PDB file of C-alpha atoms in Angstrom:
ATOM      1  CA  THR N   1      13.235  -7.898   8.730  1.00 60.00           C
ATOM      2  CA  GLN N   2      12.102  -5.394   6.122  1.00 70.00           C
ATOM      3  CA  LEU N   3      12.906  -6.208   2.521  1.00 85.00           C
ATOM      4  CA  LEU N   4      12.814  -2.514   1.797  1.00 92.00           C
ATOM      5  CA  GLU N   5      14.351  -0.238   4.425  1.00 93.00           C
ATOM      6  CA  GLN N   6      13.305   3.349   4.428  1.00 95.00           C
ATOM      7  CA  SER N   7      15.136   6.203   6.162  1.00 95.00           C
ATOM      8  CA  PRO N   8      14.613   8.321   8.009  1.00 96.00           C
ATOM      9  CA  GLN N   9      11.429   6.931   9.679  1.00 94.00           C
ATOM     10  CA  PHE N  10      10.426  10.453  10.866  1.00 96.00           C
ATOM     11  CA  LEU N  11      11.434  13.823   9.441  1.00 97.00           C
ATOM     12  CA  SER N  12      10.371  17.247  10.656  1.00 97.00           C
ATOM     13  CA  ILE N  13      11.668  20.242   8.752  1.00 97.00           C
ATOM     14  CA  GLN N  14      10.901  23.947   8.213  1.00 97.00           C
ATOM     15  CA  GLU N  15       9.174  25.268   5.080  1.00 97.00           C
ATOM     16  CA  GLY N  16      11.673  25.989   2.362  1.00 97.00           C
ATOM     17  CA  GLU N  17      14.178  23.355   3.387  1.00 97.00           C
ATOM     18  CA  ASN N  18      15.314  20.482   1.122  1.00 97.00           C
ATOM     19  CA  LEU N  19      15.181  16.827   2.154  1.00 97.00           C
ATOM     20  CA  THR N  20      15.969  13.323   0.858  1.00 98.00           C
ATOM     21  CA  VAL N  21      14.272  10.098   1.751  1.00 98.00           C
ATOM     22  CA  TYR N  22      16.035   6.766   1.078  1.00 97.00           C
ATOM     23  CA  CYS N  23      14.733   3.351   0.221  1.00 96.00           C
ATOM     24  CA  ASN N  24      17.321   0.506   0.288  1.00 95.00           C
ATOM     25  CA  SER N  25      17.339  -3.251  -0.255  1.00 94.00           C
ATOM     26  CA  SER N  26      19.660  -6.120  -0.857  1.00 91.00           C
ATOM     27  CA  SER N  27      17.244  -7.467  -3.462  1.00 91.00           C
ATOM     28  CA  VAL N  28      16.804  -6.372  -7.085  1.00 91.00           C
ATOM     29  CA  PHE N  29      13.487  -4.872  -8.065  1.00 91.00           C
ATOM     30  CA  SER N  30      12.062  -4.892 -11.606  1.00 90.00           C
ATOM     31  CA  SER N  31      10.429  -1.547 -10.722  1.00 90.00           C
ATOM     32  CA  LEU N  32      10.055   0.708  -7.750  1.00 92.00           C
ATOM     33  CA  GLN N  33       7.300   3.068  -6.855  1.00 94.00           C
ATOM     34  CA  TRP N  34       6.830   5.988  -4.502  1.00 96.00           C
ATOM     35  CA  TYR N  35       3.480   6.628  -2.853  1.00 95.00           C
ATOM     36  CA  ARG N  36       2.165   9.375  -0.565  1.00 96.00           C
ATOM     37  CA  GLN N  37      -0.448   8.510   2.008  1.00 93.00           C
ATOM     38  CA  GLU N  38      -2.575  11.050   3.905  1.00 92.00           C
ATOM     39  CA  PRO N  39      -4.121  10.088   7.336  1.00 89.00           C
ATOM     40  CA  GLY N  40      -7.265   7.944   6.853  1.00 89.00           C
ATOM     41  CA  GLU N  41      -6.604   7.507   3.152  1.00 92.00           C
ATOM     42  CA  GLY N  42      -5.053   4.966   0.838  1.00 93.00           C
ATOM     43  CA  PRO N  43      -1.659   5.366  -0.855  1.00 94.00           C
ATOM     44  CA  VAL N  44      -1.594   7.531  -3.966  1.00 94.00           C
ATOM     45  CA  LEU N  45       1.047   6.735  -6.563  1.00 93.00           C
ATOM     46  CA  LEU N  46       3.576   9.496  -7.220  1.00 95.00           C
ATOM     47  CA  VAL N  47       5.931   7.882  -9.645  1.00 94.00           C
ATOM     48  CA  THR N  48       7.183   4.552 -11.015  1.00 92.00           C
ATOM     49  CA  VAL N  49      10.876   4.037 -11.961  1.00 93.00           C
ATOM     50  CA  VAL N  50      11.836   1.059 -14.062  1.00 91.00           C
ATOM     51  CA  THR N  51      15.373   1.514 -15.461  1.00 92.00           C
ATOM     52  CA  GLY N  52      18.507   1.414 -13.361  1.00 93.00           C
ATOM     53  CA  GLY N  53      19.888   4.941 -13.008  1.00 95.00           C
ATOM     54  CA  GLU N  54      16.593   6.525 -13.986  1.00 95.00           C
ATOM     55  CA  VAL N  55      15.800   9.989 -12.694  1.00 97.00           C
ATOM     56  CA  LYS N  56      12.253  11.360 -12.827  1.00 96.00           C
ATOM     57  CA  LYS N  57      11.078  14.776 -11.793  1.00 96.00           C
ATOM     58  CA  LEU N  58       7.675  15.789 -10.673  1.00 94.00           C
ATOM     59  CA  LYS N  59       7.610  19.573  -9.961  1.00 95.00           C
ATOM     60  CA  ARG N  60       9.721  19.866  -6.762  1.00 97.00           C
ATOM     61  CA  LEU N  61      10.140  16.141  -6.351  1.00 97.00           C
ATOM     62  CA  THR N  62      13.010  14.237  -7.832  1.00 97.00           C
ATOM     63  CA  PHE N  63      13.047  10.397  -7.846  1.00 97.00           C
ATOM     64  CA  GLN N  64      16.090   8.288  -8.609  1.00 97.00           C
ATOM     65  CA  PHE N  65      16.409   4.532  -9.132  1.00 96.00           C
ATOM     66  CA  GLY N  66      19.800   3.085  -8.258  1.00 95.00           C
ATOM     67  CA  ASP N  67      21.990   1.636 -11.046  1.00 95.00           C
ATOM     68  CA  ALA N  68      21.645  -1.863  -9.645  1.00 94.00           C
ATOM     69  CA  ARG N  69      17.890  -1.462  -9.065  1.00 93.00           C
ATOM     70  CA  LYS N  70      18.274  -2.146  -5.349  1.00 94.00           C
ATOM     71  CA  ASP N  71      17.687   1.314  -4.041  1.00 95.00           C
ATOM     72  CA  SER N  72      15.870   4.582  -4.651  1.00 96.00           C
ATOM     73  CA  SER N  73      15.713   8.092  -3.311  1.00 97.00           C
ATOM     74  CA  LEU N  74      13.136  10.880  -3.200  1.00 97.00           C
ATOM     75  CA  HIS N  75      14.396  14.476  -2.985  1.00 98.00           C
ATOM     76  CA  ILE N  76      12.081  17.353  -2.267  1.00 97.00           C
ATOM     77  CA  THR N  77      13.256  20.885  -2.929  1.00 97.00           C
ATOM     78  CA  ALA N  78      11.854  23.832  -0.984  1.00 97.00           C
ATOM     79  CA  ALA N  79       9.388  21.745   1.054  1.00 97.00           C
ATOM     80  CA  GLN N  80       5.931  23.191   1.722  1.00 97.00           C
ATOM     81  CA  PRO N  81       3.500  22.347   4.448  1.00 96.00           C
ATOM     82  CA  GLY N  82       1.284  20.686   1.798  1.00 95.00           C
ATOM     83  CA  ASP N  83       4.099  18.063   1.365  1.00 96.00           C
ATOM     84  CA  THR N  84       3.361  16.695   4.818  1.00 96.00           C
ATOM     85  CA  GLY N  85       2.421  13.092   4.717  1.00 95.00           C
ATOM     86  CA  LEU N  86       3.598   9.488   4.857  1.00 95.00           C
ATOM     87  CA  TYR N  87       5.920   8.626   1.936  1.00 96.00           C
ATOM     88  CA  LEU N  88       6.124   4.954   1.035  1.00 95.00           C
ATOM     89  CA  CYS N  89       8.377   3.182  -1.387  1.00 95.00           C
ATOM     90  CA  ALA N  90       7.263  -0.084  -2.839  1.00 94.00           C
ATOM     91  CA  GLY N  91       8.798  -2.455  -5.288  1.00 92.00           C
ATOM     92  CA  ALA N  92       7.915  -5.431  -7.479  1.00 88.00           C
ATOM     93  CA  LEU N  93      10.570  -8.059  -7.109  1.00 83.00           C
ATOM     94  CA  SER N  94      12.046  -9.439 -10.314  1.00 74.00           C
ATOM     95  CA  GLY N  95       9.812 -12.231 -11.506  1.00 70.00           C
ATOM     96  CA  SER N  96       6.988 -11.250  -9.232  1.00 71.00           C
ATOM     97  CA  ALA N  97       4.717  -8.596 -10.663  1.00 75.00           C
ATOM     98  CA  ARG N  98       1.744  -9.764  -8.710  1.00 85.00           C
ATOM     99  CA  GLN N  99       2.464  -8.148  -5.374  1.00 89.00           C
ATOM    100  CA  LEU N 100       4.164  -5.077  -4.097  1.00 92.00           C
ATOM    101  CA  THR N 101       6.696  -5.071  -1.242  1.00 92.00           C
ATOM    102  CA  PHE N 102       6.355  -1.917   0.808  1.00 94.00           C
ATOM    103  CA  GLY N 103       8.886  -0.066   2.946  1.00 93.00           C
ATOM    104  CA  SER N 104       7.800   1.069   6.388  1.00 90.00           C
ATOM    105  CA  GLY N 105       7.464   4.622   5.338  1.00 93.00           C
ATOM    106  CA  THR N 106       8.816   8.059   6.168  1.00 95.00           C
ATOM    107  CA  GLN N 107       6.546  10.390   8.063  1.00 95.00           C
ATOM    108  CA  LEU N 108       7.333  13.915   6.790  1.00 97.00           C
ATOM    109  CA  THR N 109       6.118  17.017   8.605  1.00 97.00           C
ATOM    110  CA  VAL N 110       6.853  20.373   7.068  1.00 97.00           C
ATOM    111  CA  LEU N 111       6.377  23.248   9.528  1.00 96.00           C
ATOM    112  CA  PRO N 112       5.213  26.673   8.331  1.00 94.00           C
TER     113      PRO N 112
ATOM    114  CA  ASN P   1     -15.130   7.407 -13.011  1.00 51.00           C
ATOM    115  CA  ALA P   2     -15.331   6.058  -9.512  1.00 70.00           C
ATOM    116  CA  GLY P   3     -12.160   4.780  -7.922  1.00 92.00           C
ATOM    117  CA  VAL P   4     -11.743   1.665  -5.850  1.00 96.00           C
ATOM    118  CA  MET P   5     -14.539   1.646  -3.275  1.00 96.00           C
ATOM    119  CA  GLN P   6     -14.121   0.006   0.066  1.00 97.00           C
ATOM    120  CA  ASN P   7     -16.720  -0.381   2.787  1.00 97.00           C
ATOM    121  CA  PRO P   8     -17.165   0.065   5.516  1.00 97.00           C
ATOM    122  CA  ARG P   9     -14.524   2.750   6.147  1.00 97.00           C
ATOM    123  CA  HIS P  10     -14.542   1.920   9.834  1.00 97.00           C
ATOM    124  CA  LEU P  11     -15.517  -1.363  11.500  1.00 98.00           C
ATOM    125  CA  VAL P  12     -15.531  -2.218  15.146  1.00 98.00           C
ATOM    126  CA  ARG P  13     -15.846  -5.813  16.249  1.00 98.00           C
ATOM    127  CA  ARG P  14     -15.587  -7.597  19.533  1.00 98.00           C
ATOM    128  CA  ARG P  15     -13.164 -10.378  20.007  1.00 98.00           C
ATOM    129  CA  GLY P  16     -14.533 -13.625  18.488  1.00 98.00           C
ATOM    130  CA  GLN P  17     -16.818 -11.919  15.986  1.00 98.00           C
ATOM    131  CA  GLU P  18     -16.482 -12.024  12.222  1.00 98.00           C
ATOM    132  CA  ALA P  19     -15.315  -9.116  10.102  1.00 98.00           C
ATOM    133  CA  ARG P  20     -16.383  -8.768   6.460  1.00 98.00           C
ATOM    134  CA  LEU P  21     -14.516  -6.142   4.352  1.00 98.00           C
ATOM    135  CA  ARG P  22     -15.829  -5.285   0.854  1.00 98.00           C
ATOM    136  CA  CYS P  23     -14.001  -3.958  -2.114  1.00 98.00           C
ATOM    137  CA  SER P  24     -15.445  -2.857  -5.453  1.00 97.00           C
ATOM    138  CA  PRO P  25     -12.701  -2.448  -8.023  1.00 96.00           C
ATOM    139  CA  MET P  26     -12.498   0.297 -10.535  1.00 94.00           C
ATOM    140  CA  LYS P  27     -14.662  -0.105 -13.638  1.00 92.00           C
ATOM    141  CA  GLY P  28     -13.008  -2.408 -16.071  1.00 89.00           C
ATOM    142  CA  HIS P  29     -10.564  -3.911 -13.495  1.00 92.00           C
ATOM    143  CA  SER P  30     -10.751  -7.595 -12.885  1.00 92.00           C
ATOM    144  CA  HIS P  31      -7.665  -7.975 -10.659  1.00 94.00           C
ATOM    145  CA  VAL P  32      -7.848  -7.271  -6.915  1.00 96.00           C
ATOM    146  CA  TYR P  33      -5.132  -7.155  -4.269  1.00 96.00           C
ATOM    147  CA  TRP P  34      -5.573  -6.918  -0.528  1.00 97.00           C
ATOM    148  CA  TYR P  35      -2.969  -5.398   1.805  1.00 97.00           C
ATOM    149  CA  ARG P  36      -2.860  -4.917   5.559  1.00 97.00           C
ATOM    150  CA  GLN P  37      -1.242  -1.945   7.294  1.00 95.00           C
ATOM    151  CA  LEU P  38      -0.440  -2.201  10.911  1.00 89.00           C
ATOM    152  CA  PRO P  39       0.111   1.031  12.957  1.00 80.00           C
ATOM    153  CA  GLU P  40       3.441   2.698  12.181  1.00 73.00           C
ATOM    154  CA  GLU P  41       4.212   0.137   9.417  1.00 77.00           C
ATOM    155  CA  GLY P  42       4.059  -0.111   5.638  1.00 83.00           C
ATOM    156  CA  LEU P  43       1.553  -2.205   3.739  1.00 93.00           C
ATOM    157  CA  LYS P  44       1.921  -6.022   3.718  1.00 95.00           C
ATOM    158  CA  PHE P  45       0.596  -8.022   0.801  1.00 95.00           C
ATOM    159  CA  MET P  46      -2.113 -10.511   1.674  1.00 96.00           C
ATOM    160  CA  VAL P  47      -3.813 -11.915  -1.433  1.00 96.00           C
ATOM    161  CA  TYR P  48      -4.271 -11.423  -5.171  1.00 96.00           C
ATOM    162  CA  LEU P  49      -7.444 -12.453  -6.890  1.00 96.00           C
ATOM    163  CA  GLN P  50      -8.972 -12.461 -10.288  1.00 94.00           C
ATOM    164  CA  LYS P  51     -12.668 -12.984 -10.873  1.00 91.00           C
ATOM    165  CA  GLU P  52     -13.573 -16.294  -9.197  1.00 90.00           C
ATOM    166  CA  ASN P  53      -9.968 -17.258  -8.713  1.00 94.00           C
ATOM    167  CA  ILE P  54      -7.338 -16.841  -5.928  1.00 95.00           C
ATOM    168  CA  ILE P  55      -4.048 -16.386  -7.784  1.00 94.00           C
ATOM    169  CA  ASP P  56      -1.577 -15.710  -4.849  1.00 94.00           C
ATOM    170  CA  GLU P  57      -2.466 -15.980  -1.227  1.00 94.00           C
ATOM    171  CA  SER P  58       1.086 -16.207   0.018  1.00 93.00           C
ATOM    172  CA  GLY P  59       0.609 -13.339   2.412  1.00 93.00           C
ATOM    173  CA  MET P  60      -2.641 -14.516   3.995  1.00 95.00           C
ATOM    174  CA  PRO P  61      -2.578 -15.972   7.499  1.00 94.00           C
ATOM    175  CA  LYS P  62      -3.340 -19.686   7.285  1.00 92.00           C
ATOM    176  CA  GLU P  63      -6.222 -19.579   9.737  1.00 95.00           C
ATOM    177  CA  ARG P  64      -9.310 -17.372  10.191  1.00 98.00           C
ATOM    178  CA  PHE P  65      -8.692 -15.325   7.001  1.00 98.00           C
ATOM    179  CA  SER P  66     -10.284 -15.874   3.591  1.00 97.00           C
ATOM    180  CA  ALA P  67     -10.914 -13.905   0.452  1.00 98.00           C
ATOM    181  CA  GLU P  68     -13.145 -14.273  -2.578  1.00 97.00           C
ATOM    182  CA  PHE P  69     -13.831 -12.277  -5.712  1.00 96.00           C
ATOM    183  CA  PRO P  70     -17.111 -13.647  -7.175  1.00 94.00           C
ATOM    184  CA  LYS P  71     -18.246 -13.325 -10.716  1.00 91.00           C
ATOM    185  CA  GLU P  72     -20.786 -10.759  -9.646  1.00 91.00           C
ATOM    186  CA  GLY P  73     -20.242  -8.313  -6.809  1.00 93.00           C
ATOM    187  CA  PRO P  74     -17.397  -7.041  -4.774  1.00 96.00           C
ATOM    188  CA  SER P  75     -14.376  -8.827  -3.428  1.00 97.00           C
ATOM    189  CA  ILE P  76     -14.697  -9.836   0.203  1.00 98.00           C
ATOM    190  CA  LEU P  77     -12.008 -10.240   2.762  1.00 98.00           C
ATOM    191  CA  ARG P  78     -13.379 -12.317   5.723  1.00 98.00           C
ATOM    192  CA  ILE P  79     -11.766 -12.580   9.126  1.00 98.00           C
ATOM    193  CA  GLN P  80     -13.350 -15.069  11.440  1.00 98.00           C
ATOM    194  CA  GLN P  81     -13.075 -15.020  15.227  1.00 98.00           C
ATOM    195  CA  VAL P  82     -11.209 -11.704  15.306  1.00 98.00           C
ATOM    196  CA  VAL P  83      -8.486 -11.029  17.830  1.00 97.00           C
ATOM    197  CA  ARG P  84      -6.980  -7.674  18.971  1.00 95.00           C
ATOM    198  CA  GLY P  85      -3.984  -8.304  16.743  1.00 94.00           C
ATOM    199  CA  ASP P  86      -6.220  -8.096  13.714  1.00 96.00           C
ATOM    200  CA  SER P  87      -6.791  -4.375  14.304  1.00 96.00           C
ATOM    201  CA  ALA P  88      -5.324  -2.665  11.318  1.00 96.00           C
ATOM    202  CA  ALA P  89      -6.124  -0.791   8.142  1.00 97.00           C
ATOM    203  CA  TYR P  90      -7.002  -3.091   5.266  1.00 98.00           C
ATOM    204  CA  PHE P  91      -6.492  -1.759   1.768  1.00 97.00           C
ATOM    205  CA  CYS P  92      -7.775  -3.045  -1.456  1.00 97.00           C
ATOM    206  CA  ALA P  93      -6.224  -2.236  -4.841  1.00 96.00           C
ATOM    207  CA  SER P  94      -7.345  -3.095  -8.386  1.00 95.00           C
ATOM    208  CA  SER P  95      -5.733  -3.210 -11.741  1.00 92.00           C
ATOM    209  CA  PRO P  96      -6.867  -3.826 -15.283  1.00 89.00           C
ATOM    210  CA  GLN P  97      -4.205  -6.462 -15.908  1.00 85.00           C
ATOM    211  CA  GLY P  98      -2.370  -8.668 -13.412  1.00 81.00           C
ATOM    212  CA  ALA P  99       0.354  -6.060 -12.647  1.00 83.00           C
ATOM    213  CA  ALA P 100       0.422  -4.841  -9.057  1.00 84.00           C
ATOM    214  CA  THR P 101       2.422  -1.846 -10.193  1.00 84.00           C
ATOM    215  CA  GLU P 102      -0.567  -0.577 -12.148  1.00 84.00           C
ATOM    216  CA  ALA P 103      -3.002  -0.843  -9.267  1.00 89.00           C
ATOM    217  CA  PHE P 104      -5.007   1.899  -7.731  1.00 93.00           C
ATOM    218  CA  PHE P 105      -5.714   1.808  -3.969  1.00 95.00           C
ATOM    219  CA  GLY P 106      -8.990   2.290  -2.131  1.00 96.00           C
ATOM    220  CA  GLN P 107      -9.339   4.374   0.959  1.00 96.00           C
ATOM    221  CA  GLY P 108      -9.151   1.363   3.229  1.00 97.00           C
ATOM    222  CA  THR P 109     -11.188  -0.128   6.004  1.00 98.00           C
ATOM    223  CA  ARG P 110     -10.042   0.520   9.568  1.00 97.00           C
ATOM    224  CA  LEU P 111     -10.787  -2.512  11.702  1.00 97.00           C
ATOM    225  CA  THR P 112     -10.760  -2.084  15.455  1.00 97.00           C
ATOM    226  CA  VAL P 113     -11.146  -5.199  17.627  1.00 97.00           C
ATOM    227  CA  VAL P 114     -12.290  -4.441  21.176  1.00 97.00           C
TER     228      VAL P 114
END
């Protein structure tokens, strides 16, 4: 069983549409991160959220950390083909900053 | 300012051979983490090392896998007697302090066992 459940697993949308990706757990995380991974490359960090209820914006991307620090969401406004990629959430469990627990990822395809 | 360097990028091994994966951390980073990514899955933690020390190997298979981070040179992930199930992408990350949340990832080594 996955400690971090991501949904949806696959998402294919048209350019200009909005989308939300979810990352849920029954465990509490001291922080949660979102990465984007291109084919053949390593994950690249997009954002880290630390405080329950925190909202961070990165251009058209909005990240939210749940109040209880068990879940997070990534919302993309007006998606573009350049947003295509694998989006991974990852968290550091409370009391364990030495390793990250990753979700299984959401493969996003934005069609022109 | 070079990032985390992994080599080789692609490695093909026959069943039963040994695979050696190398990771040079970013300059100034003395903490290294290894993760494995199976097809269609997220990354799974394997091991966390500081220079000359294994700090956490809770994600490492008990047999055939070993890791080191010597005083000089890159970190090495060694897989002995590889099997088809070892085929995966192996990622290394490094951080300046022992916080995995501050780590930068390399481009990975894609291991294929034939």
